[in-house]
Coordinates of C-alpha atoms (C1' of nucleotides) in Angstrom, one line a residue:
Chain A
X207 CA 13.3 -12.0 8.6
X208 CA 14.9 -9.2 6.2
X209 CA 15.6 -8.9 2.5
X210 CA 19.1 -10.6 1.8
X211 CA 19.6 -10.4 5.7
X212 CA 23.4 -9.8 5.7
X213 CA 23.9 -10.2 9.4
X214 CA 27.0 -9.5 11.6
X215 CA 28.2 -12.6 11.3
X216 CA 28.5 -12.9 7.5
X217 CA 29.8 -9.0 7.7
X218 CA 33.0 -10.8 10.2
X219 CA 33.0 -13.9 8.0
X220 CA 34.3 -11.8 5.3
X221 CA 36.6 -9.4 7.0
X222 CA 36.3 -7.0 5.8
X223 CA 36.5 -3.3 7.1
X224 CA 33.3 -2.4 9.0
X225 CA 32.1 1.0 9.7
X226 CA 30.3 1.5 12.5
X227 CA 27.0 4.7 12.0
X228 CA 24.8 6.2 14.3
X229 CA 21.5 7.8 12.7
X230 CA 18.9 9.9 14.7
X231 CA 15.3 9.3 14.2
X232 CA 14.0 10.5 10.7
X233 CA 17.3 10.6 9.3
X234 CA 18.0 8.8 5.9
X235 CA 21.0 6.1 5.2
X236 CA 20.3 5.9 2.1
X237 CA 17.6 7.2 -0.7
X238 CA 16.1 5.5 -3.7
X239 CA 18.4 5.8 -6.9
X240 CA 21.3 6.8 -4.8
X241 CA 24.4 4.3 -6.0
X242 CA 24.4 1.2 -4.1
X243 CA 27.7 1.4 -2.0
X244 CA 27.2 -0.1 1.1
X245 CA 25.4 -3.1 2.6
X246 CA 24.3 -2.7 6.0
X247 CA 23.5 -4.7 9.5
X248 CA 21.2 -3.1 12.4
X249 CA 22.9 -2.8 15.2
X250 CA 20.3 -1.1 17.7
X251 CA 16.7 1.0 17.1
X252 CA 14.3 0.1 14.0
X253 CA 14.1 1.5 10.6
X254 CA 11.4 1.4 7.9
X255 CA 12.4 0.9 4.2
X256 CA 10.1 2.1 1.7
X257 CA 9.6 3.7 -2.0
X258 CA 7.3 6.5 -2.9
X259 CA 5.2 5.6 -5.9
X260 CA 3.2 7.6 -8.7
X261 CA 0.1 9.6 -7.0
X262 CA 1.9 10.9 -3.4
X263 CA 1.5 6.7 -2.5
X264 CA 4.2 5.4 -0.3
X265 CA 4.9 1.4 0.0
X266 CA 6.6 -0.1 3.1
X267 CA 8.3 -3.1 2.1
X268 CA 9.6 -3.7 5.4
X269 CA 10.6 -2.6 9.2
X270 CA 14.1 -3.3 10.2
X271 CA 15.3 -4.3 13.5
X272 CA 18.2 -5.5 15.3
X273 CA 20.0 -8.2 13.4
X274 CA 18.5 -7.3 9.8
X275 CA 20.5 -6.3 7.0
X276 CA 19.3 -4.4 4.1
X277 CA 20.8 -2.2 1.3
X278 CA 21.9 -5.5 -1.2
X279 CA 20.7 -4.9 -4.3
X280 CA 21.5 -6.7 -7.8
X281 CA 21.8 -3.6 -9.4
X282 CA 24.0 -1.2 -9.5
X283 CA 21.5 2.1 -7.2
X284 CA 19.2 1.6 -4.2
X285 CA 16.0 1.0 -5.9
X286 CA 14.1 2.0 -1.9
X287 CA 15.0 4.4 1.1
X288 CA 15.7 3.8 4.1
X289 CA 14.7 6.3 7.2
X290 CA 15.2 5.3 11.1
X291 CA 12.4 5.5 12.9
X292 CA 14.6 5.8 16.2
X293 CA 18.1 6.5 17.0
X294 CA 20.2 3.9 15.3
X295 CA 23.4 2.1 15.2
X296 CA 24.4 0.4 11.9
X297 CA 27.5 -2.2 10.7
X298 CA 28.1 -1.3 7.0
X299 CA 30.7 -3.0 4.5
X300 CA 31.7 -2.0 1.0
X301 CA 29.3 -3.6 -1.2
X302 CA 32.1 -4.5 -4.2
X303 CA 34.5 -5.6 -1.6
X304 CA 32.1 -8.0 -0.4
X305 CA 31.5 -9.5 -3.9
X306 CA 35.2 -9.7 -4.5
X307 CA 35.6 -11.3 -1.1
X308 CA 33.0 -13.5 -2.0
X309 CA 34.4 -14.3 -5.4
X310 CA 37.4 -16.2 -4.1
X311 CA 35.9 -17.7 -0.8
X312 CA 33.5 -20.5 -1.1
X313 CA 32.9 -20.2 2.4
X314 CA 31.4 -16.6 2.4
X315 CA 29.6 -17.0 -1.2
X316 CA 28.1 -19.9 0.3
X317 CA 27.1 -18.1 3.4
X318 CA 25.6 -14.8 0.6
X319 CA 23.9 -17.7 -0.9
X320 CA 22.0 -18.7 2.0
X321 CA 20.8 -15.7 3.4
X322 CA 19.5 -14.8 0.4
X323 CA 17.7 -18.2 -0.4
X324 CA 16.1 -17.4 2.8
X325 CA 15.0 -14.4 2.0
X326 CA 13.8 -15.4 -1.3
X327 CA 11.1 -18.3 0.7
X328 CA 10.4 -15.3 3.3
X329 CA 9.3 -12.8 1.0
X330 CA 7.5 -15.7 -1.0
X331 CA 5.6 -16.3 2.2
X332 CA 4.7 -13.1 3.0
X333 CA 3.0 -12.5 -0.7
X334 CA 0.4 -15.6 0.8
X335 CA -0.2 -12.8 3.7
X336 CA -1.0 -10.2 1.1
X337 CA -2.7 -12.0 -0.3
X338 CA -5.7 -13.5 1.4
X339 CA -5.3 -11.6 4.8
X340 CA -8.0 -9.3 5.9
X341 CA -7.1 -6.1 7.3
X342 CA -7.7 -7.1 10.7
X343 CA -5.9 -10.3 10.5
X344 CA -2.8 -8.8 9.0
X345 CA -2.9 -6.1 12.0
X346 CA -2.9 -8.8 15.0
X347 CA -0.5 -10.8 13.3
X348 CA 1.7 -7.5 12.7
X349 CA 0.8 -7.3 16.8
X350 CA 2.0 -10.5 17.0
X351 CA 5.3 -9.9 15.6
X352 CA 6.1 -6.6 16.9
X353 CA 5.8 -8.2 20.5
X354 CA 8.5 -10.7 19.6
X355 CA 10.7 -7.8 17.8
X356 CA 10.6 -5.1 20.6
X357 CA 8.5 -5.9 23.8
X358 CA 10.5 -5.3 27.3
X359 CA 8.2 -6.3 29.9
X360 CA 5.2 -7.4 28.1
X361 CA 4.8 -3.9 26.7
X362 CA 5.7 -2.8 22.8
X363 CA 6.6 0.3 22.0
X364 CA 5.5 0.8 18.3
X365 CA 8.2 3.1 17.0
X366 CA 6.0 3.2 14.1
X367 CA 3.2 5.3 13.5
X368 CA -0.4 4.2 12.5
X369 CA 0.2 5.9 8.6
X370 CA 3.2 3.9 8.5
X371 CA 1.5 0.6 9.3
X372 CA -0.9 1.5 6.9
X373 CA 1.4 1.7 3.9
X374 CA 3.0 -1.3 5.4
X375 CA -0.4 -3.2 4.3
X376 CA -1.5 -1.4 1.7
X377 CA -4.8 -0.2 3.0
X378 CA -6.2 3.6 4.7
X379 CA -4.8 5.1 8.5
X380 CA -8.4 4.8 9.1
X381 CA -8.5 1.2 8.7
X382 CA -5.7 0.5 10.8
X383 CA -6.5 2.9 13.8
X384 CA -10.4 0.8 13.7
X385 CA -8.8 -2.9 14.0
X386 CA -6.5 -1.4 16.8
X387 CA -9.3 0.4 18.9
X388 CA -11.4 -2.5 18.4
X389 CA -8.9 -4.9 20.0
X390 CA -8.7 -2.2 22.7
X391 CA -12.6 -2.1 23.2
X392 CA -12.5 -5.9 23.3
X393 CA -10.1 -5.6 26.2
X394 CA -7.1 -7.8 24.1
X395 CA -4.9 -5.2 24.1
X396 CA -4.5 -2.2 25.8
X397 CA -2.8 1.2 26.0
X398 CA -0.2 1.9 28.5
X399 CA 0.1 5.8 29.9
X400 CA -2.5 7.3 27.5
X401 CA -0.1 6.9 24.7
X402 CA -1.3 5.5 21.9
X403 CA 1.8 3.2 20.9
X404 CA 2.8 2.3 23.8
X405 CA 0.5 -1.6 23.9
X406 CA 0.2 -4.7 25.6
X407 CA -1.4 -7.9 24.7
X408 CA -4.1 -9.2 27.4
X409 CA -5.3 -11.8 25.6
X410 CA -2.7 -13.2 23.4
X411 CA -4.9 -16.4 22.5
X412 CA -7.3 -14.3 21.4
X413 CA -5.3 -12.0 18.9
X414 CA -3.6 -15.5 17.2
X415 CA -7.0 -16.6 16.9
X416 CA -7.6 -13.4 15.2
X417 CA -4.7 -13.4 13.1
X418 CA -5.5 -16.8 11.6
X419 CA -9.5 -15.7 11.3
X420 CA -11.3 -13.1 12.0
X421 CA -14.4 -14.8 10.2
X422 CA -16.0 -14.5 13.9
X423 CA -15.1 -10.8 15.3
X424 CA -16.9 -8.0 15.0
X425 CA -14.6 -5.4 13.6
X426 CA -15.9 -2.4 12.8
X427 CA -18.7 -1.3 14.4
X428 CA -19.9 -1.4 17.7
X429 CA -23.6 -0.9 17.3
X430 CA -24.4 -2.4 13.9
X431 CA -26.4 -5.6 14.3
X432 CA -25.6 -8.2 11.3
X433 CA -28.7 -9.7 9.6
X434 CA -28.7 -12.8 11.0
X435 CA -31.3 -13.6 8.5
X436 CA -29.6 -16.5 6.5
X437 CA -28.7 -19.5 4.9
X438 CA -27.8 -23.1 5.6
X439 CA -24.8 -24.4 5.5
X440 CA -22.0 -22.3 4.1
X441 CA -20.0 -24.9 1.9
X442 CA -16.6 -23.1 2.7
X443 CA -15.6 -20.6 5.2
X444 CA -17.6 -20.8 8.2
X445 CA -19.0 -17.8 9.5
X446 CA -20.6 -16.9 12.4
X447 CA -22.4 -14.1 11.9
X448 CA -24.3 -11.9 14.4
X449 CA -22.1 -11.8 17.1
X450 CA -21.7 -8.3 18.2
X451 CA -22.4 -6.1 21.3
X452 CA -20.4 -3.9 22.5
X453 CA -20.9 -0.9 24.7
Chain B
X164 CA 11.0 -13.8 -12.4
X165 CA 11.1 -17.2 -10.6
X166 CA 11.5 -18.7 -6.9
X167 CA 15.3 -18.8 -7.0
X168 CA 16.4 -19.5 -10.7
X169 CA 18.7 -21.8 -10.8
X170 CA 18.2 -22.5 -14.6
X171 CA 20.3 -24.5 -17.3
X172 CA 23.0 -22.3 -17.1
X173 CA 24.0 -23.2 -13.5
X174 CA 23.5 -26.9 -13.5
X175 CA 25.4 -27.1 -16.6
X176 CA 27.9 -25.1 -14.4
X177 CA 27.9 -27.1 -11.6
X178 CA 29.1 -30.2 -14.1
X179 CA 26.6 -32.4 -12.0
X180 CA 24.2 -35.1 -13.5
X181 CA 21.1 -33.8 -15.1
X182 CA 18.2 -36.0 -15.1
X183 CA 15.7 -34.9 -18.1
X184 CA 11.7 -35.5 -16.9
X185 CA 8.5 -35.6 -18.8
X186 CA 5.7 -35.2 -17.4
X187 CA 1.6 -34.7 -18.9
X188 CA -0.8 -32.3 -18.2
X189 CA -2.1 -33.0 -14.7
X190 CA 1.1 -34.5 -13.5
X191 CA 2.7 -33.9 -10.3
X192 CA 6.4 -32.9 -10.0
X193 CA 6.6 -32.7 -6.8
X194 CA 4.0 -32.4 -3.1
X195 CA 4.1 -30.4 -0.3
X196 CA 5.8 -32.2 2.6
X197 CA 8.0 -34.4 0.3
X198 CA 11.8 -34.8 0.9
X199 CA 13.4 -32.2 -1.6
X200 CA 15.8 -34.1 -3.1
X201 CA 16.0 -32.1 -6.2
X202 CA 16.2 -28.5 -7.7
X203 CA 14.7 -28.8 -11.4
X204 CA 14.7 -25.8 -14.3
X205 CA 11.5 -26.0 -16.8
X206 CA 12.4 -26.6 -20.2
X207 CA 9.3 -26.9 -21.9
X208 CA 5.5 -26.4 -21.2
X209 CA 4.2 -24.0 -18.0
X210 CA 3.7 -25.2 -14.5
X211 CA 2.1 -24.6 -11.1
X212 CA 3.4 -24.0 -7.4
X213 CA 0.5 -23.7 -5.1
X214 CA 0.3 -24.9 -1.7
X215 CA -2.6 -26.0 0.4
X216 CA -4.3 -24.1 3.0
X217 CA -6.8 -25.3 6.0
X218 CA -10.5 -25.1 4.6
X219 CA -10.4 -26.3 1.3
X220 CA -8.5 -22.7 -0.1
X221 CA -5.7 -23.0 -2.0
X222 CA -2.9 -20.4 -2.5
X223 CA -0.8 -20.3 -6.2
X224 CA 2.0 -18.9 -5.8
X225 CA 3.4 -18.6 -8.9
X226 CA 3.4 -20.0 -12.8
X227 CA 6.7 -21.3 -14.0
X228 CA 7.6 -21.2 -17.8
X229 CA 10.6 -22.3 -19.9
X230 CA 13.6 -20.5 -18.3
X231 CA 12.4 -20.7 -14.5
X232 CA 13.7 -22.6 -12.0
X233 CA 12.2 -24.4 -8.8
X234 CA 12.4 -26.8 -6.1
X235 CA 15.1 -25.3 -4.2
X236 CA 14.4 -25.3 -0.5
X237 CA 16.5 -24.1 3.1
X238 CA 15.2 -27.0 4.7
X239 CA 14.5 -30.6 4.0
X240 CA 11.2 -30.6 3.1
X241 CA 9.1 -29.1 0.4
X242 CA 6.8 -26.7 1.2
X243 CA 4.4 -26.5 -2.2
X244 CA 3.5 -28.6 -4.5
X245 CA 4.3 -28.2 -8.4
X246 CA 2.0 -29.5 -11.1
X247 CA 1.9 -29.3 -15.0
X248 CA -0.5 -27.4 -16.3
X249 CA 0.4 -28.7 -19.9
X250 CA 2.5 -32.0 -21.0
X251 CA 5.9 -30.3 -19.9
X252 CA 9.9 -31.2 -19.9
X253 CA 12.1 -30.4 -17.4
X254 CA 15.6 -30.7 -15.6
X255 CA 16.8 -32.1 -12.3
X256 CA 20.1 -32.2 -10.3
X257 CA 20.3 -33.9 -7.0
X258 CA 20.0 -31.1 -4.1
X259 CA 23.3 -32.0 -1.9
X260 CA 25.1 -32.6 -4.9
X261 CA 24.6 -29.0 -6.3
X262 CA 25.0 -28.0 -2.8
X263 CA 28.1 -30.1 -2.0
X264 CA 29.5 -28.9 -5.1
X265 CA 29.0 -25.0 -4.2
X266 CA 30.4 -25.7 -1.2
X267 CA 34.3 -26.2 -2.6
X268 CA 32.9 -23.8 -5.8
X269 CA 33.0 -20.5 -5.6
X270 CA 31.9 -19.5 -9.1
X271 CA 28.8 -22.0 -8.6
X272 CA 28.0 -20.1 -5.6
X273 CA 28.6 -16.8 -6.5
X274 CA 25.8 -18.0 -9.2
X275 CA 23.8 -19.7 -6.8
X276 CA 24.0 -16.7 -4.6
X277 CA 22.7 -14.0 -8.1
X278 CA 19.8 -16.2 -8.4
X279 CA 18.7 -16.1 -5.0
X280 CA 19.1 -12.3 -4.7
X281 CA 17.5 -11.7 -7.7
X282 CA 14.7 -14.2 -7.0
X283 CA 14.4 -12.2 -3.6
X284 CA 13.8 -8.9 -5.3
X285 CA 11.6 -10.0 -7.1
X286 CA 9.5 -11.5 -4.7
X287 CA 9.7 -8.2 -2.7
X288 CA 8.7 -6.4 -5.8
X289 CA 5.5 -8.7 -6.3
X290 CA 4.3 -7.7 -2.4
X291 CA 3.6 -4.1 -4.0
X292 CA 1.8 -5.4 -6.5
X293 CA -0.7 -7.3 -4.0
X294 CA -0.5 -4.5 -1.7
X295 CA -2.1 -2.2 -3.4
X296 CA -3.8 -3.2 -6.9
X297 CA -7.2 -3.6 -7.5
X298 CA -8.1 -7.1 -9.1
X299 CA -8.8 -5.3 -12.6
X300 CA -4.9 -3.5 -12.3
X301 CA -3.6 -7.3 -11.8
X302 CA -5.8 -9.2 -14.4
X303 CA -4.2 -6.1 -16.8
X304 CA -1.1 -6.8 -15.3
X305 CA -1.3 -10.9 -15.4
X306 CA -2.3 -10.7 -19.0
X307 CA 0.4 -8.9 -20.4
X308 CA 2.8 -10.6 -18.8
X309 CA 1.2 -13.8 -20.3
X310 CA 1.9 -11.7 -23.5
X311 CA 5.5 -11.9 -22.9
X312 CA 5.9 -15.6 -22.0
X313 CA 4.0 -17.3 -24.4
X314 CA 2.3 -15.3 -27.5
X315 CA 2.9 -16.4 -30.5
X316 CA 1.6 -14.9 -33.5
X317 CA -0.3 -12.5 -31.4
X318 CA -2.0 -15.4 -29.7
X319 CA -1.5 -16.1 -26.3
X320 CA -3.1 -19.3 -25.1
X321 CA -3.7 -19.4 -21.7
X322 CA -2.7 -23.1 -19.9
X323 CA -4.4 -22.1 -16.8
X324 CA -8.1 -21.9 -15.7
X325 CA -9.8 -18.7 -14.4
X326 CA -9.7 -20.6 -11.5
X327 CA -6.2 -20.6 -11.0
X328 CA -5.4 -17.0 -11.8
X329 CA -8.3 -16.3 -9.2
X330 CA -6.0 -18.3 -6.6
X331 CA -2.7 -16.7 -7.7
X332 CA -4.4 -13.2 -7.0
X333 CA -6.3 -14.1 -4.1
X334 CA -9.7 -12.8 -5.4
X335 CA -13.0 -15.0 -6.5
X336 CA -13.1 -17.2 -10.0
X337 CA -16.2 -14.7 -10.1
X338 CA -14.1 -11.7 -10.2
X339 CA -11.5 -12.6 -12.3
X340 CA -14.3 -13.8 -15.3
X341 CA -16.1 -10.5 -14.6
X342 CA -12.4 -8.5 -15.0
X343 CA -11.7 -10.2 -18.8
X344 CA -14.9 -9.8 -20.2
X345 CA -15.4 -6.2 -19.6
X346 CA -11.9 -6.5 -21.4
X347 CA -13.6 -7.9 -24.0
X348 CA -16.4 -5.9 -23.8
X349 CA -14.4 -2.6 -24.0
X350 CA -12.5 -4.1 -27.1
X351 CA -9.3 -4.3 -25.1
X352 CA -8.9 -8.1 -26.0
X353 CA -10.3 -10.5 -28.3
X354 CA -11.4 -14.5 -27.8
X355 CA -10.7 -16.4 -31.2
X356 CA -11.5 -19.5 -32.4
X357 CA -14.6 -19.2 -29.3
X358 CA -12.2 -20.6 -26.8
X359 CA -12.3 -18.5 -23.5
X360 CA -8.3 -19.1 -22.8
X361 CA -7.5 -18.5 -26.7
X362 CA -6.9 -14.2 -26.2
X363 CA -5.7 -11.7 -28.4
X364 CA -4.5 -8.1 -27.3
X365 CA -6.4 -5.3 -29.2
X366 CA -5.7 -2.9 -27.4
X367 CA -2.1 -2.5 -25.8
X368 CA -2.0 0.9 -24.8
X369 CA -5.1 1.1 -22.8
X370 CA -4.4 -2.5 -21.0
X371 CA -1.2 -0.9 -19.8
X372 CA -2.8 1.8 -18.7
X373 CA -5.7 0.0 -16.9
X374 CA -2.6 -2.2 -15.5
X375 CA -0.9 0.8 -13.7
X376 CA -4.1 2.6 -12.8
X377 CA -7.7 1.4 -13.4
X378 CA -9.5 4.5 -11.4
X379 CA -11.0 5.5 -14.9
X380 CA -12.2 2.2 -16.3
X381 CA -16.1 1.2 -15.5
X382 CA -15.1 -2.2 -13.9
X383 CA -18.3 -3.7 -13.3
X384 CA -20.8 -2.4 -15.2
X385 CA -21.2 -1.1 -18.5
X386 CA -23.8 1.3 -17.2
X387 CA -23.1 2.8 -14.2
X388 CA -21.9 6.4 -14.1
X389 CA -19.1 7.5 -12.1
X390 CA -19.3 11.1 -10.1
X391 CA -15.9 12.6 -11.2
X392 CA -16.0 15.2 -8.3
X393 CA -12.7 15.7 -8.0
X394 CA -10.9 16.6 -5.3
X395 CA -8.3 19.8 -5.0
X396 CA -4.8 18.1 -3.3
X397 CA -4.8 15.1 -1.2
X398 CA -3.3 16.2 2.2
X399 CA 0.1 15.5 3.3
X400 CA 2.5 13.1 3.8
X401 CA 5.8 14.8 3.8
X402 CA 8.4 13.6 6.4
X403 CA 11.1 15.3 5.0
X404 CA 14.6 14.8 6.9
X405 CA 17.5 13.7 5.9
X406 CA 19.9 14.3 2.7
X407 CA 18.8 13.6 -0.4
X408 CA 21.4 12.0 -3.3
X409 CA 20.9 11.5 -6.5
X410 CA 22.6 9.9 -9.4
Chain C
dC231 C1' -27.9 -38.3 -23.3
dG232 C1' -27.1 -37.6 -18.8
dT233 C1' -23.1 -36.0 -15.9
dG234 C1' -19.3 -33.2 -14.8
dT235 C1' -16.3 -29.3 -15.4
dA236 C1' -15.4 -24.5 -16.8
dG237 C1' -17.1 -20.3 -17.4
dT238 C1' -20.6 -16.4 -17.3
dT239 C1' -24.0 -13.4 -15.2
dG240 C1' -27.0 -11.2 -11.7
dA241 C1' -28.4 -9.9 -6.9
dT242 C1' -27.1 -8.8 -2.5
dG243 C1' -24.1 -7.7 1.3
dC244 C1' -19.5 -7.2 3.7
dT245 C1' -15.0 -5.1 4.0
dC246 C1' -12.6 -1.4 3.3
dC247 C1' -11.9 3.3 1.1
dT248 C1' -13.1 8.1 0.8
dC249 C1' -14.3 12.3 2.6
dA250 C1' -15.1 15.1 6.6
dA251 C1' -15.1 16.4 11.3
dT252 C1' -13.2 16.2 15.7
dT253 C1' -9.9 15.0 19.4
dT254 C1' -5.4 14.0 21.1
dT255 C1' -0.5 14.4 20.9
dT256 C1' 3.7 16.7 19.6
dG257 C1' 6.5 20.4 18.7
dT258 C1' 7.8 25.5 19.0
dG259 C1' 8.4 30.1 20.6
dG260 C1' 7.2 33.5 23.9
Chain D
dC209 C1' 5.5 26.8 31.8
dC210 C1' 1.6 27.8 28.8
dA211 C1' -0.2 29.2 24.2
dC212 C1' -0.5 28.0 19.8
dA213 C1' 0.1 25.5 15.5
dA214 C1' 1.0 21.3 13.3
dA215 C1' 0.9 16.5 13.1
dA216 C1' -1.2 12.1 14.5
dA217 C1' -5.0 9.6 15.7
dT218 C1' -9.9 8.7 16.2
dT219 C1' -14.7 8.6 14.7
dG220 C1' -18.6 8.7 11.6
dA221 C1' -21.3 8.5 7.2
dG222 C1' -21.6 6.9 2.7
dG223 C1' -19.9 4.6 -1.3
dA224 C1' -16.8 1.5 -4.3
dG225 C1' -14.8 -3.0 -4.9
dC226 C1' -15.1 -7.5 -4.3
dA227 C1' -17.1 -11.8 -2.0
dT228 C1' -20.9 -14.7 -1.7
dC229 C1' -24.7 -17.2 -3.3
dA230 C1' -27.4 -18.8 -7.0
dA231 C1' -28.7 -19.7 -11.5
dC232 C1' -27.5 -20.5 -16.0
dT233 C1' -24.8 -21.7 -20.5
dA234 C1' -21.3 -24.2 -23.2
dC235 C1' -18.6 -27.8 -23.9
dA236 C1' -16.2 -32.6 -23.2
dC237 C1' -16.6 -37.3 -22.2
dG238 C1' -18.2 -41.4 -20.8

DNA sequence: CGTGTAGTTGATGCTCCTCAATTTTTGTGG
DNA sequence: CCACAAAAATTGAGGAGCATCAACTACACG
């Protein structure tokens, strides 16, 4: 699901004039403050959108894949960039033609106003993610939902890098290369030809589990031994501690 | 910024029935899992979204003042629950009516469709927020935004519990107490009148700058000293390809 | 005057960040 | 193709921020 996801359909719905645009990989369609001309429709590859904050931080609100649309804003500029992450093909329409299209036809408005109210309950749901997610859980979830976006043959092909998924979440590379190497120790994913994106899910049970709690796994470490020195009955949250072992 | 706006101005627009509701303090508007028969716009008083979750947690997902819209739903079903945190009045229109009116309308969609786009922004804009902000930056944050919707005189009087802001952020009731009265401690905000929720802003500047950036404030303790080694230039992050435009 | 709810405060430990070092992969020019 | 440098990823140690548990205070309401 994408931010105002103006798909092919509503782009045909309108007919309007489509332009069809290839991008290589690290090239930019559009950058943050640039004027807001265009809306767009993936076609083929993935791109990331994102906006570079005070301090050398960069947020990713967002990976694009086929069928997303991006680049609708309310306002006049882009207020992100977007960058593909592979070679791309793109649908983009004229963004005023597409309101004055819309301003006469019930039909299309009507269409604009439901992929937006979708969006709007998407990104609401996602902010419950953020929210109360540990790193870990957000990670095999992200797992999760890259092997629905991109796997061929059971194998995903992350054309994202770790520092990317990281400022997806909002926490440290570090964080996000331990969950994934812990999952690989555990033996419910692992690496296909040495390469470190390249993944497939062994134990998919396993990593929803994880995704919904990981109150019992043993993240970090594979050493440490938890104090199982404690306590009755936890009122909320179960946890069980101690669990560990690991080569 | 609400959940898809759709305030006086557009049910006046759509020329449909409006139903005006009361409800007290405590009152439910609407639960999760209940037909959504109705989109409603707050007139008076502040209220509550929140939703459920398995093992007695609950997630807020956002507090609706005078102005704000909710209720609006892409399926059939509500999927929160809105309750009044003070005696409150409110608006309703019947759902397929509004939506049976857009369709043949296409100034009441092109509306419908603004406040859905903008409610999506906005939602995407909040994920930052959780992505990366310590608990003190969002308390900051939450309280001068509290500022804006309902100080009077200086005064803002908060209708919700330290509970509740502890759910809307995701972090502990304990947290969330501990963040306000180093506030107070610091001389950033005041009590009055010896009610915790009754708050005055001293201190303007220095909340808003503890609301972008904390990494100077002594959170915790009043105490503790911080090691200010710092640090020459954080290493890279450059992928620099592409154009570059700019307004 | 107990009982319940809201809020505060302290001690302790887990999760994740920070800094640092190392290894692996990728890209480039001889 | 290999040599080399740059980037990406991994790993470890230590510390900051917040959760958790527990005890306590203040106030409202029967």
């Amino acid at each position: 699901m994408s931010l105002i996801n103006i798909d092919r359909a509503i782009l045909e719905a309108a007919n309007l004039p489509i332009i069809e645009l290839s991008y290589d990989r690290g090239e930019t369609v559009y950058e943050q403050g640039a004027l807001a001309q265009f809306v767009y429709a993936v076609d083929q590859g993935a791109l990331y959108r994102f906006r570079l904050m005070p301090g050398e931080r960069r947020s990713i609100f967002q990976f694009l894949f086929p069928g997303d649309g991006f680049g609708y804003e309310t306002g006049r500029h882009h207020r992100d960039t977007v960058r593909a992450l592979t070679n791309i093909k793109a649908l983009a329409a004229s963004r005023p033609a597409l309101l004055l299209a819309a301003k006469s036809d019930a039909r299309l408005s009507n269409l604009l106003f439901s992929a937006a109210a979708s969006a709007a309950l998407a990104a609401d749901e996602k902010t419950d993610i953020l929210r109360v997610k540990t790193a870990t859980e957000q990670i095999a979830q992200f797992l999760l939902e890259m092997e629905v976006c991109l796997s061929k043959r059971g194998i995903i092909d992350l054309p994202m890098s770790r520092s990317q998924i990281a400022d997806y979440f909002g926490v440290r590379i570090e964080t996000v290369s331990r969950a994934i190497n812990a999952f690989q120790r555990e033996k419910i994913i692992q690496f296909r030809d040495r390469e470190q994106r390249r993944i497939v899910i062994r134990d998919k049970r396993r990593l929803q589990k994880l995704a919904s709690d990981a109150s019992d796994f043993d993240y970090w470490s594979v050493l440490k031994i938890r104090t199982t020195a404690n306590t009755e009955t936890p009122p909320n949250r179960n946890e069980t501690h101690g669990t560990s072992i690991r080569p």
